[in-house]
Amino acid sequence: GESVGLHLPTLSVQEGDNSIINCAYSNSASDYFIWYKQESGKGPQFIIDIRSNMDKRQGQRVTVLLNKTVKHLSLQIAATQPGDSAVYFCAERYSGNTPLVFGKGTRLSVIA
Amino acid sequence: NAGVMQNPRHLVRRRGQEARLRCSPMKGHSHVYWYRQLPEEGLKFMVYLQKENIIDESGMPKERFSAEFPKEGPSILRIQQVVRGDSAAYFCASSPGQSNSPLHFGNGTRLTVT
């Protein structure tokens, strides 16, 4: 079965609010995690990544948090905009150059 | 500064025909990955290649599917004798090969088998 899963399949947020998308992973040996955004008809677009030796990483309007104790990953989007509407996937890598393992995704809908 | 290029974007094949999907990685990237995505689902790993070598094909069906990444030219995912269940979006990604570097994806080929 999947080793990466998401708590919420859909998420609706008001424009301007913060969004939090959660992801659970089961492989405690995973050392690298990535969040991707996928818009309709397009390929996944890299958002932010984090290594297992970190617990937080910030980008522009996005923050990824890693809690290795409970094997949980989250993506926080500040001041959500309509352009943020998409499906968001977390992915993990077990080690080195092994392929990324993707979760099923969360659809984020931003209400104007 | 072109990203990962996939063609064709859309491909329609009748059952029993062959499908050839092409992927040109980003400049400087020597590692290519193929993933398959069904509607409303995540991406499923199929195969990982470096130039002229298949590194990991654990996600690829043993029959009808093959992949190559020749010394010159794009990577090719080939599906022989397609069936309706092969209908999906096929995404290619590339990376420079260093550990903990993200994969960069193309916009996919949408295969429809009629």
JSON list of N, CA, C and O in Angstrom, two decimals, chain A residues 6 8-13 19 21 35-45 47 75 77 80-89 104-111, chain B residues 37 40:
[
{"chain": "A", "resi": 6, "resn": "LEU", "atom": "N", "xyz": [-2.65, 11.41, 3.04]},
{"chain": "A", "resi": 6, "resn": "LEU", "atom": "CA", "xyz": [-3.10, 12.74, 3.42]},
{"chain": "A", "resi": 6, "resn": "LEU", "atom": "C", "xyz": [-4.33, 12.61, 4.28]},
{"chain": "A", "resi": 6, "resn": "LEU", "atom": "O", "xyz": [-5.16, 11.73, 4.12]},
{"chain": "A", "resi": 8, "resn": "LEU", "atom": "N", "xyz": [-6.78, 15.03, 4.68]},
{"chain": "A", "resi": 8, "resn": "LEU", "atom": "CA", "xyz": [-7.94, 15.65, 4.10]},
{"chain": "A", "resi": 8, "resn": "LEU", "atom": "C", "xyz": [-7.84, 15.62, 2.59]},
{"chain": "A", "resi": 8, "resn": "LEU", "atom": "O", "xyz": [-6.93, 16.16, 2.00]},
{"chain": "A", "resi": 9, "resn": "PRO", "atom": "N", "xyz": [-8.81, 15.02, 1.92]},
{"chain": "A", "resi": 9, "resn": "PRO", "atom": "CA", "xyz": [-8.76, 15.02, 0.46]},
{"chain": "A", "resi": 9, "resn": "PRO", "atom": "C", "xyz": [-9.12, 16.36, -0.16]},
{"chain": "A", "resi": 9, "resn": "PRO", "atom": "O", "xyz": [-8.69, 16.65, -1.26]},
{"chain": "A", "resi": 10, "resn": "THR", "atom": "N", "xyz": [-9.96, 17.17, 0.48]},
{"chain": "A", "resi": 10, "resn": "THR", "atom": "CA", "xyz": [-10.34, 18.49, -0.05]},
{"chain": "A", "resi": 10, "resn": "THR", "atom": "C", "xyz": [-10.25, 19.52, 1.06]},
{"chain": "A", "resi": 10, "resn": "THR", "atom": "O", "xyz": [-10.47, 19.23, 2.21]},
{"chain": "A", "resi": 11, "resn": "LEU", "atom": "N", "xyz": [-9.93, 20.74, 0.66]},
{"chain": "A", "resi": 11, "resn": "LEU", "atom": "CA", "xyz": [-9.83, 21.84, 1.59]},
{"chain": "A", "resi": 11, "resn": "LEU", "atom": "C", "xyz": [-10.31, 23.11, 0.91]},
{"chain": "A", "resi": 11, "resn": "LEU", "atom": "O", "xyz": [-9.82, 23.46, -0.16]},
{"chain": "A", "resi": 12, "resn": "SER", "atom": "N", "xyz": [-11.27, 23.78, 1.54]},
{"chain": "A", "resi": 12, "resn": "SER", "atom": "CA", "xyz": [-11.77, 25.06, 1.02]},
{"chain": "A", "resi": 12, "resn": "SER", "atom": "C", "xyz": [-11.39, 26.16, 2.00]},
{"chain": "A", "resi": 12, "resn": "SER", "atom": "O", "xyz": [-11.65, 26.02, 3.21]},
{"chain": "A", "resi": 13, "resn": "VAL", "atom": "N", "xyz": [-10.79, 27.23, 1.50]},
{"chain": "A", "resi": 13, "resn": "VAL", "atom": "CA", "xyz": [-10.38, 28.33, 2.36]},
{"chain": "A", "resi": 13, "resn": "VAL", "atom": "C", "xyz": [-10.79, 29.64, 1.73]},
{"chain": "A", "resi": 13, "resn": "VAL", "atom": "O", "xyz": [-10.91, 29.76, 0.51]},
{"chain": "A", "resi": 19, "resn": "SER", "atom": "N", "xyz": [-3.72, 28.56, 4.78]},
{"chain": "A", "resi": 19, "resn": "SER", "atom": "CA", "xyz": [-4.10, 27.17, 4.49]},
{"chain": "A", "resi": 19, "resn": "SER", "atom": "C", "xyz": [-3.08, 26.24, 5.12]},
{"chain": "A", "resi": 19, "resn": "SER", "atom": "O", "xyz": [-1.88, 26.54, 5.14]},
{"chain": "A", "resi": 21, "resn": "ILE", "atom": "N", "xyz": [-2.14, 22.16, 4.81]},
{"chain": "A", "resi": 21, "resn": "ILE", "atom": "CA", "xyz": [-2.37, 20.86, 4.19]},
{"chain": "A", "resi": 21, "resn": "ILE", "atom": "C", "xyz": [-1.47, 19.86, 4.89]},
{"chain": "A", "resi": 21, "resn": "ILE", "atom": "O", "xyz": [-0.26, 20.09, 5.05]},
{"chain": "A", "resi": 35, "resn": "TRP", "atom": "N", "xyz": [6.93, 19.01, -1.37]},
{"chain": "A", "resi": 35, "resn": "TRP", "atom": "CA", "xyz": [5.55, 19.37, -1.69]},
{"chain": "A", "resi": 35, "resn": "TRP", "atom": "C", "xyz": [5.50, 19.85, -3.14]},
{"chain": "A", "resi": 35, "resn": "TRP", "atom": "O", "xyz": [6.33, 20.66, -3.57]},
{"chain": "A", "resi": 36, "resn": "TYR", "atom": "N", "xyz": [4.49, 19.34, -3.86]},
{"chain": "A", "resi": 36, "resn": "TYR", "atom": "CA", "xyz": [4.25, 19.74, -5.24]},
{"chain": "A", "resi": 36, "resn": "TYR", "atom": "C", "xyz": [2.84, 20.30, -5.37]},
{"chain": "A", "resi": 36, "resn": "TYR", "atom": "O", "xyz": [1.92, 19.88, -4.66]},
{"chain": "A", "resi": 37, "resn": "LYS", "atom": "N", "xyz": [2.69, 21.21, -6.30]},
{"chain": "A", "resi": 37, "resn": "LYS", "atom": "CA", "xyz": [1.39, 21.77, -6.66]},
{"chain": "A", "resi": 37, "resn": "LYS", "atom": "C", "xyz": [1.07, 21.35, -8.09]},
{"chain": "A", "resi": 37, "resn": "LYS", "atom": "O", "xyz": [1.94, 21.47, -8.97]},
{"chain": "A", "resi": 38, "resn": "GLN", "atom": "N", "xyz": [-0.13, 20.86, -8.31]},
{"chain": "A", "resi": 38, "resn": "GLN", "atom": "CA", "xyz": [-0.50, 20.46, -9.67]},
{"chain": "A", "resi": 38, "resn": "GLN", "atom": "C", "xyz": [-1.79, 21.16, -10.08]},
{"chain": "A", "resi": 38, "resn": "GLN", "atom": "O", "xyz": [-2.84, 20.94, -9.47]},
{"chain": "A", "resi": 39, "resn": "GLU", "atom": "N", "xyz": [-1.69, 21.97, -11.10]},
{"chain": "A", "resi": 39, "resn": "GLU", "atom": "CA", "xyz": [-2.87, 22.61, -11.68]},
{"chain": "A", "resi": 39, "resn": "GLU", "atom": "C", "xyz": [-3.41, 21.73, -12.79]},
{"chain": "A", "resi": 39, "resn": "GLU", "atom": "O", "xyz": [-2.70, 20.90, -13.36]},
{"chain": "A", "resi": 40, "resn": "SER", "atom": "N", "xyz": [-4.68, 21.95, -13.09]},
{"chain": "A", "resi": 40, "resn": "SER", "atom": "CA", "xyz": [-5.36, 21.11, -14.07]},
{"chain": "A", "resi": 40, "resn": "SER", "atom": "C", "xyz": [-4.63, 21.12, -15.41]},
{"chain": "A", "resi": 40, "resn": "SER", "atom": "O", "xyz": [-4.30, 22.18, -15.94]},
{"chain": "A", "resi": 41, "resn": "GLY", "atom": "N", "xyz": [-4.37, 19.93, -15.92]},
{"chain": "A", "resi": 41, "resn": "GLY", "atom": "CA", "xyz": [-3.74, 19.82, -17.23]},
{"chain": "A", "resi": 41, "resn": "GLY", "atom": "C", "xyz": [-2.24, 20.04, -17.24]},
{"chain": "A", "resi": 41, "resn": "GLY", "atom": "O", "xyz": [-1.63, 20.06, -18.32]},
{"chain": "A", "resi": 42, "resn": "LYS", "atom": "N", "xyz": [-1.64, 20.18, -16.07]},
{"chain": "A", "resi": 42, "resn": "LYS", "atom": "CA", "xyz": [-0.21, 20.44, -15.99]},
{"chain": "A", "resi": 42, "resn": "LYS", "atom": "C", "xyz": [0.49, 19.39, -15.15]},
{"chain": "A", "resi": 42, "resn": "LYS", "atom": "O", "xyz": [-0.13, 18.61, -14.45]},
{"chain": "A", "resi": 43, "resn": "GLY", "atom": "N", "xyz": [1.81, 19.42, -15.23]},
{"chain": "A", "resi": 43, "resn": "GLY", "atom": "CA", "xyz": [2.60, 18.53, -14.40]},
{"chain": "A", "resi": 43, "resn": "GLY", "atom": "C", "xyz": [2.80, 19.11, -13.01]},
{"chain": "A", "resi": 43, "resn": "GLY", "atom": "O", "xyz": [2.54, 20.28, -12.77]},
{"chain": "A", "resi": 44, "resn": "PRO", "atom": "N", "xyz": [3.22, 18.28, -12.07]},
{"chain": "A", "resi": 44, "resn": "PRO", "atom": "CA", "xyz": [3.50, 18.78, -10.71]},
{"chain": "A", "resi": 44, "resn": "PRO", "atom": "C", "xyz": [4.60, 19.83, -10.73]},
{"chain": "A", "resi": 44, "resn": "PRO", "atom": "O", "xyz": [5.60, 19.68, -11.41]},
{"chain": "A", "resi": 45, "resn": "GLN", "atom": "N", "xyz": [4.36, 20.86, -9.95]},
{"chain": "A", "resi": 45, "resn": "GLN", "atom": "CA", "xyz": [5.31, 21.97, -9.86]},
{"chain": "A", "resi": 45, "resn": "GLN", "atom": "C", "xyz": [5.91, 21.98, -8.46]},
{"chain": "A", "resi": 45, "resn": "GLN", "atom": "O", "xyz": [5.18, 21.99, -7.46]},
{"chain": "A", "resi": 47, "resn": "ILE", "atom": "N", "xyz": [7.25, 23.05, -5.01]},
{"chain": "A", "resi": 47, "resn": "ILE", "atom": "CA", "xyz": [6.96, 24.19, -4.14]},
{"chain": "A", "resi": 47, "resn": "ILE", "atom": "C", "xyz": [8.10, 24.37, -3.15]},
{"chain": "A", "resi": 47, "resn": "ILE", "atom": "O", "xyz": [8.73, 25.43, -3.07]},
{"chain": "A", "resi": 75, "resn": "LEU", "atom": "N", "xyz": [2.09, 21.55, 5.01]},
{"chain": "A", "resi": 75, "resn": "LEU", "atom": "CA", "xyz": [2.39, 22.70, 4.15]},
{"chain": "A", "resi": 75, "resn": "LEU", "atom": "C", "xyz": [1.48, 23.84, 4.56]},
{"chain": "A", "resi": 75, "resn": "LEU", "atom": "O", "xyz": [0.25, 23.67, 4.57]},
{"chain": "A", "resi": 77, "resn": "ILE", "atom": "N", "xyz": [0.32, 27.67, 3.75]},
{"chain": "A", "resi": 77, "resn": "ILE", "atom": "CA", "xyz": [0.31, 28.74, 2.75]},
{"chain": "A", "resi": 77, "resn": "ILE", "atom": "C", "xyz": [-0.29, 29.98, 3.40]},
{"chain": "A", "resi": 77, "resn": "ILE", "atom": "O", "xyz": [-1.44, 29.95, 3.86]},
{"chain": "A", "resi": 80, "resn": "THR", "atom": "N", "xyz": [-3.73, 32.96, 1.47]},
{"chain": "A", "resi": 80, "resn": "THR", "atom": "CA", "xyz": [-4.05, 32.15, 0.29]},
{"chain": "A", "resi": 80, "resn": "THR", "atom": "C", "xyz": [-4.73, 33.00, -0.78]},
{"chain": "A", "resi": 80, "resn": "THR", "atom": "O", "xyz": [-5.63, 33.80, -0.50]},
{"chain": "A", "resi": 81, "resn": "GLN", "atom": "N", "xyz": [-4.32, 32.76, -2.01]},
{"chain": "A", "resi": 81, "resn": "GLN", "atom": "CA", "xyz": [-4.83, 33.51, -3.15]},
{"chain": "A", "resi": 81, "resn": "GLN", "atom": "C", "xyz": [-5.55, 32.57, -4.12]},
{"chain": "A", "resi": 81, "resn": "GLN", "atom": "O", "xyz": [-5.31, 31.36, -4.11]},
{"chain": "A", "resi": 82, "resn": "PRO", "atom": "N", "xyz": [-6.43, 33.11, -4.97]},
{"chain": "A", "resi": 82, "resn": "PRO", "atom": "CA", "xyz": [-7.11, 32.24, -5.95]},
{"chain": "A", "resi": 82, "resn": "PRO", "atom": "C", "xyz": [-6.16, 31.42, -6.79]},
{"chain": "A", "resi": 82, "resn": "PRO", "atom": "O", "xyz": [-6.46, 30.27, -7.14]},
{"chain": "A", "resi": 83, "resn": "GLY", "atom": "N", "xyz": [-5.00, 31.96, -7.10]},
{"chain": "A", "resi": 83, "resn": "GLY", "atom": "CA", "xyz": [-4.01, 31.24, -7.88]},
{"chain": "A", "resi": 83, "resn": "GLY", "atom": "C", "xyz": [-3.41, 30.04, -7.15]},
{"chain": "A", "resi": 83, "resn": "GLY", "atom": "O", "xyz": [-2.72, 29.22, -7.77]},
{"chain": "A", "resi": 84, "resn": "ASP", "atom": "N", "xyz": [-3.68, 29.92, -5.87]},
{"chain": "A", "resi": 84, "resn": "ASP", "atom": "CA", "xyz": [-3.20, 28.77, -5.10]},
{"chain": "A", "resi": 84, "resn": "ASP", "atom": "C", "xyz": [-4.10, 27.56, -5.27]},
{"chain": "A", "resi": 84, "resn": "ASP", "atom": "O", "xyz": [-3.75, 26.46, -4.83]},
{"chain": "A", "resi": 85, "resn": "SER", "atom": "N", "xyz": [-5.27, 27.75, -5.87]},
{"chain": "A", "resi": 85, "resn": "SER", "atom": "CA", "xyz": [-6.20, 26.63, -6.09]},
{"chain": "A", "resi": 85, "resn": "SER", "atom": "C", "xyz": [-5.54, 25.59, -6.98]},
{"chain": "A", "resi": 85, "resn": "SER", "atom": "O", "xyz": [-5.12, 25.90, -8.10]},
{"chain": "A", "resi": 86, "resn": "ALA", "atom": "N", "xyz": [-5.44, 24.38, -6.47]},
{"chain": "A", "resi": 86, "resn": "ALA", "atom": "CA", "xyz": [-4.75, 23.30, -7.18]},
{"chain": "A", "resi": 86, "resn": "ALA", "atom": "C", "xyz": [-4.83, 22.05, -6.31]},
{"chain": "A", "resi": 86, "resn": "ALA", "atom": "O", "xyz": [-5.41, 22.06, -5.22]},
{"chain": "A", "resi": 87, "resn": "VAL", "atom": "N", "xyz": [-4.25, 20.98, -6.79]},
{"chain": "A", "resi": 87, "resn": "VAL", "atom": "CA", "xyz": [-4.07, 19.78, -5.98]},
{"chain": "A", "resi": 87, "resn": "VAL", "atom": "C", "xyz": [-2.64, 19.78, -5.47]},
{"chain": "A", "resi": 87, "resn": "VAL", "atom": "O", "xyz": [-1.70, 20.02, -6.24]},
{"chain": "A", "resi": 88, "resn": "TYR", "atom": "N", "xyz": [-2.48, 19.51, -4.19]},
{"chain": "A", "resi": 88, "resn": "TYR", "atom": "CA", "xyz": [-1.16, 19.52, -3.56]},
{"chain": "A", "resi": 88, "resn": "TYR", "atom": "C", "xyz": [-0.79, 18.09, -3.16]},
{"chain": "A", "resi": 88, "resn": "TYR", "atom": "O", "xyz": [-1.59, 17.39, -2.53]},
{"chain": "A", "resi": 89, "resn": "PHE", "atom": "N", "xyz": [0.42, 17.71, -3.54]},
{"chain": "A", "resi": 89, "resn": "PHE", "atom": "CA", "xyz": [0.93, 16.38, -3.22]},
{"chain": "A", "resi": 89, "resn": "PHE", "atom": "C", "xyz": [2.15, 16.49, -2.34]},
{"chain": "A", "resi": 89, "resn": "PHE", "atom": "O", "xyz": [3.04, 17.30, -2.60]},
{"chain": "A", "resi": 104, "resn": "LYS", "atom": "N", "xyz": [-1.85, 10.72, -2.27]},
{"chain": "A", "resi": 104, "resn": "LYS", "atom": "CA", "xyz": [-2.99, 10.86, -3.19]},
{"chain": "A", "resi": 104, "resn": "LYS", "atom": "C", "xyz": [-3.34, 12.30, -3.49]},
{"chain": "A", "resi": 104, "resn": "LYS", "atom": "O", "xyz": [-4.00, 12.58, -4.47]},
{"chain": "A", "resi": 105, "resn": "GLY", "atom": "N", "xyz": [-2.95, 13.23, -2.70]},
{"chain": "A", "resi": 105, "resn": "GLY", "atom": "CA", "xyz": [-3.20, 14.64, -2.99]},
{"chain": "A", "resi": 105, "resn": "GLY", "atom": "C", "xyz": [-4.35, 15.24, -2.23]},
{"chain": "A", "resi": 105, "resn": "GLY", "atom": "O", "xyz": [-5.29, 14.55, -1.81]},
{"chain": "A", "resi": 106, "resn": "THR", "atom": "N", "xyz": [-4.28, 16.55, -2.02]},
{"chain": "A", "resi": 106, "resn": "THR", "atom": "CA", "xyz": [-5.37, 17.34, -1.44]},
{"chain": "A", "resi": 106, "resn": "THR", "atom": "C", "xyz": [-5.73, 18.45, -2.40]},
{"chain": "A", "resi": 106, "resn": "THR", "atom": "O", "xyz": [-4.85, 19.17, -2.87]},
{"chain": "A", "resi": 107, "resn": "ARG", "atom": "N", "xyz": [-7.03, 18.56, -2.66]},
{"chain": "A", "resi": 107, "resn": "ARG", "atom": "CA", "xyz": [-7.47, 19.65, -3.55]},
{"chain": "A", "resi": 107, "resn": "ARG", "atom": "C", "xyz": [-7.76, 20.87, -2.70]},
{"chain": "A", "resi": 107, "resn": "ARG", "atom": "O", "xyz": [-8.56, 20.83, -1.77]},
{"chain": "A", "resi": 108, "resn": "LEU", "atom": "N", "xyz": [-7.09, 21.96, -3.02]},
{"chain": "A", "resi": 108, "resn": "LEU", "atom": "CA", "xyz": [-7.30, 23.22, -2.31]},
{"chain": "A", "resi": 108, "resn": "LEU", "atom": "C", "xyz": [-8.16, 24.13, -3.19]},
{"chain": "A", "resi": 108, "resn": "LEU", "atom": "O", "xyz": [-7.81, 24.41, -4.34]},
{"chain": "A", "resi": 109, "resn": "SER", "atom": "N", "xyz": [-9.29, 24.57, -2.64]},
{"chain": "A", "resi": 109, "resn": "SER", "atom": "CA", "xyz": [-10.16, 25.51, -3.34]},
{"chain": "A", "resi": 109, "resn": "SER", "atom": "C", "xyz": [-10.17, 26.82, -2.57]},
{"chain": "A", "resi": 109, "resn": "SER", "atom": "O", "xyz": [-10.47, 26.82, -1.37]},
{"chain": "A", "resi": 110, "resn": "VAL", "atom": "N", "xyz": [-9.88, 27.89, -3.25]},
{"chain": "A", "resi": 110, "resn": "VAL", "atom": "CA", "xyz": [-9.84, 29.20, -2.61]},
{"chain": "A", "resi": 110, "resn": "VAL", "atom": "C", "xyz": [-11.11, 29.96, -2.99]},
{"chain": "A", "resi": 110, "resn": "VAL", "atom": "O", "xyz": [-11.41, 30.15, -4.18]},
{"chain": "A", "resi": 111, "resn": "ILE", "atom": "N", "xyz": [-11.85, 30.37, -1.98]},
{"chain": "A", "resi": 111, "resn": "ILE", "atom": "CA", "xyz": [-13.11, 31.07, -2.18]},
{"chain": "A", "resi": 111, "resn": "ILE", "atom": "C", "xyz": [-12.85, 32.57, -2.17]},
{"chain": "A", "resi": 111, "resn": "ILE", "atom": "O", "xyz": [-12.35, 33.10, -1.17]},
{"chain": "B", "resi": 37, "resn": "GLN", "atom": "N", "xyz": [-0.33, 8.70, -13.90]},
{"chain": "B", "resi": 37, "resn": "GLN", "atom": "CA", "xyz": [-1.36, 9.25, -13.04]},
{"chain": "B", "resi": 37, "resn": "GLN", "atom": "C", "xyz": [-2.73, 9.00, -13.62]},
{"chain": "B", "resi": 37, "resn": "GLN", "atom": "O", "xyz": [-3.02, 9.37, -14.77]},
{"chain": "B", "resi": 40, "resn": "GLU", "atom": "N", "xyz": [-7.78, 12.02, -10.58]},
{"chain": "B", "resi": 40, "resn": "GLU", "atom": "CA", "xyz": [-8.03, 12.14, -9.14]},
{"chain": "B", "resi": 40, "resn": "GLU", "atom": "C", "xyz": [-7.14, 11.24, -8.29]},
{"chain": "B", "resi": 40, "resn": "GLU", "atom": "O", "xyz": [-7.50, 10.92, -7.15]}
]
